[in-house]
């Protein structure tokens, strides 16, 4: 199994900064430079690790890594950055919901939650501006209370990777306007809203600003959706600009933990007239 370890550095002084780090247990310090214009924060790939893992043996292989930092002022950080890999137990919890989060025939609050989670998972590293999901992939609602791994798995059993694609406003409108036989629509993250009327997209905004036909937008979506499955058309003229995001189950679990307790989105990002 191959893992890429990213670190996000915040609170940096202006200008180019040299940062040193090493994996705990190794002697060699590695160096990276921040972008000259970083607004106090940037994300970088720190290490690529290949681990042996046997799914039938719970304790086989390496399951964690710690990274030690030297701060820009030359002091050694007293914080260790840590992550753990392995199959979660069915009863292990990932945050909680403050109310039921349900599906509707067109997508609804659950689809909006997953779209938000997908965007959050890849935005910092890819520059994604919005995410789109299809109701097709959701098999169960989320009940109120602690969310177990079993519930996350049952909700999103396929586990598709979240990639990022560039598409023009005109092409995106043509995809969103497609008359799905089941009456489904593609559900966006909170940054994107649109109106369907008479088989066409009559309004679309990105972060509250109307989308133009020649505008190029970065959208987080899985390759199945972009390829023209799940009752929707193949996306025309797209360019893949980022691969390496987590699967949608991991994105959802992480989002729930980061924002717990999570309430249901309003389910109002798509207007059908």
Coordinates of C-alpha atoms in Angstrom, one line a residue:
X1 CA 0.0 0.0 0.0
X2 CA 1.3 3.4 -0.9
X3 CA 0.5 6.5 1.1
X4 CA 1.3 10.2 0.5
X5 CA 1.8 12.3 3.6
X6 CA 0.9 16.0 3.3
X7 CA 1.5 18.7 5.8
X8 CA -0.2 22.1 6.1
X9 CA 1.9 24.9 7.5
X10 CA 0.1 27.8 9.0
X11 CA 1.1 31.1 10.7
X12 CA 4.2 31.6 8.5
X13 CA 5.7 35.1 8.2
X14 CA 5.6 36.8 4.8
X15 CA 8.0 35.9 2.0
X16 CA 9.9 32.7 1.1
X17 CA 10.5 30.4 4.1
X18 CA 12.7 27.3 4.5
X19 CA 11.2 24.6 6.6
X20 CA 12.9 21.4 7.7
X21 CA 11.3 18.2 8.8
X22 CA 12.0 14.5 9.2
X23 CA 10.1 11.3 9.9
X24 CA 10.6 10.4 13.5
X25 CA 13.1 7.6 13.8
X26 CA 15.2 8.8 10.9
X27 CA 18.3 11.0 11.1
X28 CA 18.1 13.0 7.9
X29 CA 16.3 16.4 7.9
X30 CA 14.6 17.2 4.7
X31 CA 14.0 20.8 3.5
X32 CA 11.2 22.4 1.5
X33 CA 10.5 26.0 0.6
X34 CA 7.2 27.8 0.9
X35 CA 5.8 29.7 -2.0
X36 CA 6.9 33.4 -1.9
X37 CA 3.3 34.4 -1.8
X38 CA 1.6 32.0 0.7
X39 CA -0.8 34.2 2.8
X40 CA 0.5 32.5 5.9
X41 CA -0.4 29.0 4.9
X42 CA 0.5 26.4 2.3
X43 CA 0.3 22.6 1.9
X44 CA 3.1 20.4 0.7
X45 CA 3.8 16.7 0.1
X46 CA 6.3 15.5 2.8
X47 CA 6.7 11.8 2.1
X48 CA 5.6 8.9 0.0
X49 CA 5.5 5.6 1.9
X50 CA 5.2 2.0 0.8
X51 CA 3.9 -0.3 3.5
X52 CA 3.1 -4.0 3.6
X53 CA -0.4 -4.7 4.8
X54 CA -2.2 -8.0 5.3
X55 CA -6.0 -7.4 5.7
X56 CA -6.4 -10.7 7.5
X57 CA -4.0 -9.7 10.2
X58 CA -5.1 -6.7 12.2
X59 CA -1.6 -5.8 13.5
X60 CA 0.4 -6.6 10.4
X61 CA 2.7 -3.9 8.9
X62 CA 3.3 -0.4 9.9
X63 CA 0.2 1.6 11.0
X64 CA 1.4 5.1 11.8
X65 CA 4.0 7.8 11.0
X66 CA 5.1 10.8 13.0
X67 CA 6.8 13.9 11.5
X68 CA 9.0 16.4 13.4
X69 CA 9.4 19.9 12.2
X70 CA 12.0 22.6 12.5
X71 CA 10.2 25.9 12.5
X72 CA 11.3 28.8 10.3
X73 CA 12.9 30.6 13.2
X74 CA 15.2 27.6 13.8
X75 CA 13.5 26.1 16.8
X76 CA 12.5 22.5 16.8
X77 CA 8.7 22.0 17.0
X78 CA 7.4 20.2 20.0
X79 CA 4.5 18.9 17.9
X80 CA 4.4 15.6 16.2
X81 CA 2.1 15.2 13.2
X82 CA 0.6 11.7 13.2
X83 CA -1.8 9.6 11.1
X84 CA -2.9 6.0 11.4
X85 CA -3.8 3.6 8.7
X86 CA -5.8 0.3 8.8
X87 CA -9.3 -1.0 8.6
X88 CA -11.7 0.6 11.1
X89 CA -13.8 -1.6 13.3
X90 CA -17.5 -1.6 12.5
X91 CA -18.4 0.1 15.8
X92 CA -15.7 2.7 15.6
X93 CA -17.3 6.2 15.5
X94 CA -16.5 9.2 13.3
X95 CA -18.1 12.2 14.9
X96 CA -21.8 12.6 15.2
X97 CA -24.8 14.2 13.6
X98 CA -27.2 16.4 15.5
X99 CA -30.2 15.3 13.5
X100 CA -31.0 12.7 10.8
X101 CA -29.5 13.5 7.4
X102 CA -31.6 11.9 4.7
X103 CA -31.8 11.4 0.9
X104 CA -34.5 12.7 -1.3
X105 CA -35.4 11.5 -4.8
X106 CA -33.2 14.2 -6.3
X107 CA -30.4 14.1 -3.7
X108 CA -31.2 16.3 -0.7
X109 CA -29.3 16.9 2.5
X110 CA -27.3 13.7 2.5
X111 CA -26.0 14.4 -1.0
X112 CA -25.2 18.0 -0.1
X113 CA -23.2 16.8 2.9
X114 CA -21.2 14.3 0.9
X115 CA -20.5 17.0 -1.8
X116 CA -19.2 19.3 1.0
X117 CA -17.0 16.6 2.4
X118 CA -15.6 15.8 -1.0
X119 CA -14.7 19.4 -1.7
X120 CA -13.1 19.8 1.8
X121 CA -11.0 16.7 1.2
X122 CA -9.2 18.0 -1.9
X123 CA -9.6 21.8 -2.0
X124 CA -6.4 22.8 -0.3
X125 CA -4.2 20.6 -2.6
X126 CA -6.0 21.0 -5.9
X127 CA -7.7 24.4 -5.9
X128 CA -11.1 22.8 -6.4
X129 CA -13.9 25.3 -6.3
X130 CA -17.0 23.0 -6.0
X131 CA -18.0 19.4 -5.9
X132 CA -20.7 17.4 -7.5
X133 CA -22.2 14.1 -6.5
X134 CA -25.1 11.8 -7.7
X135 CA -27.8 10.5 -5.5
X136 CA -27.2 7.1 -7.1
X137 CA -24.3 6.2 -4.8
X138 CA -26.1 6.7 -1.5
X139 CA -27.7 3.5 -0.1
X140 CA -28.7 4.6 3.4
X141 CA -29.5 7.8 5.4
X142 CA -27.5 8.8 8.5
X143 CA -29.4 8.7 11.8
X144 CA -28.9 11.3 14.5
X145 CA -26.1 10.6 17.0
X146 CA -22.6 9.0 16.7
X147 CA -21.8 7.8 13.2
X148 CA -20.1 4.4 13.1
X149 CA -17.8 3.1 10.4
X150 CA -20.5 0.5 9.6
X151 CA -22.9 3.4 8.9
X152 CA -20.4 5.2 6.7
X153 CA -19.7 2.1 4.7
X154 CA -23.4 1.3 4.3
X155 CA -24.1 4.8 3.2
X156 CA -21.3 4.9 0.6
X157 CA -20.4 1.2 -0.2
X158 CA -18.6 1.9 -3.5
X159 CA -15.8 4.1 -2.1
X160 CA -14.9 6.1 -5.3
X161 CA -11.8 8.3 -5.3
X162 CA -12.4 12.0 -5.4
X163 CA -10.6 13.6 -8.3
X164 CA -10.7 17.2 -9.7
X165 CA -11.6 18.2 -13.2
X166 CA -11.6 21.5 -15.2
X167 CA -14.7 22.3 -17.2
X168 CA -16.2 25.4 -18.8
X169 CA -19.3 27.0 -17.5
X170 CA -21.2 26.2 -20.7
X171 CA -20.2 22.5 -20.6
X172 CA -21.1 22.2 -17.0
X173 CA -24.6 23.7 -17.6
X174 CA -25.2 21.1 -20.4
X175 CA -24.3 18.3 -18.0
X176 CA -26.5 19.6 -15.2
X177 CA -29.5 20.2 -17.6
X178 CA -29.5 16.6 -18.8
X179 CA -33.0 15.0 -18.2
X180 CA -32.1 12.0 -16.0
X181 CA -34.7 9.3 -16.4
X182 CA -35.1 8.8 -12.6
X183 CA -35.6 12.5 -12.0
X184 CA -32.3 12.9 -10.2
X185 CA -30.1 16.0 -10.4
X186 CA -26.4 16.4 -9.7
X187 CA -26.0 17.8 -6.2
X188 CA -23.4 20.5 -5.6
X189 CA -21.3 21.6 -2.6
X190 CA -22.4 24.8 -0.8
X191 CA -20.2 26.9 -3.1
X192 CA -22.3 26.1 -6.2
X193 CA -26.1 26.7 -6.8
X194 CA -28.1 26.4 -10.0
X195 CA -31.7 26.5 -11.3
X196 CA -33.3 24.1 -13.8
X197 CA -36.2 25.3 -15.8
X198 CA -37.6 23.9 -19.0
X199 CA -34.8 21.5 -19.5
X200 CA -32.1 24.1 -19.2
X201 CA -29.9 25.7 -16.5
X202 CA -31.2 29.2 -16.3
X203 CA -29.1 30.4 -13.3
X204 CA -25.8 29.3 -11.8
X205 CA -23.6 30.9 -9.2
X206 CA -20.2 30.0 -7.8
X207 CA -19.6 31.5 -4.4
X208 CA -22.5 33.8 -5.1
X209 CA -21.2 35.1 -8.4
X210 CA -22.9 34.2 -11.7
X211 CA -21.0 31.6 -13.8
X212 CA -20.2 32.7 -17.4
X213 CA -20.1 30.2 -20.3
X214 CA -16.4 30.6 -20.9
X215 CA -15.4 30.5 -17.2
X216 CA -13.2 27.5 -16.3
X217 CA -14.2 25.9 -13.0
X218 CA -12.4 23.2 -11.0
X219 CA -14.9 20.5 -9.9
X220 CA -14.3 17.6 -7.5
X221 CA -16.1 14.5 -8.7
X222 CA -15.4 10.7 -9.1
X223 CA -14.4 9.3 -12.5
X224 CA -17.6 7.2 -12.7
X225 CA -19.7 10.3 -12.7
X226 CA -17.5 12.2 -15.1
X227 CA -17.4 9.2 -17.4
X228 CA -21.1 9.3 -18.1
X229 CA -22.6 6.6 -15.7
X230 CA -25.3 6.7 -13.1
X231 CA -27.9 8.0 -15.6
X232 CA -26.0 11.2 -16.5
X233 CA -24.0 12.1 -19.7
X234 CA -20.3 12.0 -20.1
X235 CA -18.8 15.4 -19.2
X236 CA -17.6 17.1 -22.5
X237 CA -14.2 18.8 -22.8
X238 CA -13.1 18.1 -19.2
X239 CA -9.4 18.0 -18.2
X240 CA -8.3 16.0 -15.2
X241 CA -6.1 18.3 -13.0
X242 CA -5.8 16.3 -9.8
X243 CA -5.7 12.7 -8.8
X244 CA -4.8 11.4 -5.4
X245 CA -7.8 12.4 -3.3
X246 CA -9.3 10.0 -0.7
X247 CA -12.3 7.9 -1.5
X248 CA -15.6 9.4 -0.7
X249 CA -16.1 7.3 2.5
X250 CA -12.8 8.6 3.9
X251 CA -13.8 12.1 2.9
X252 CA -17.1 11.8 4.7
X253 CA -15.7 10.3 7.8
X254 CA -13.0 13.0 8.1
X255 CA -15.6 15.8 7.5
X256 CA -17.8 14.4 10.2
X257 CA -15.0 14.3 12.7
X258 CA -13.8 17.8 11.8
X259 CA -17.2 19.4 12.1
X260 CA -19.0 17.3 14.7
X261 CA -21.8 17.6 15.6
X262 CA -23.0 17.9 12.0
X263 CA -26.4 19.2 11.2
X264 CA -28.3 18.5 8.0
X265 CA -27.8 20.9 5.0
X266 CA -30.9 22.6 3.9
X267 CA -31.2 20.6 0.6
X268 CA -31.9 23.7 -1.4
X269 CA -28.9 24.2 -3.6
X270 CA -30.8 23.0 -6.8
X271 CA -34.0 24.7 -7.8
X272 CA -36.3 22.9 -10.2
X273 CA -39.1 24.9 -11.8

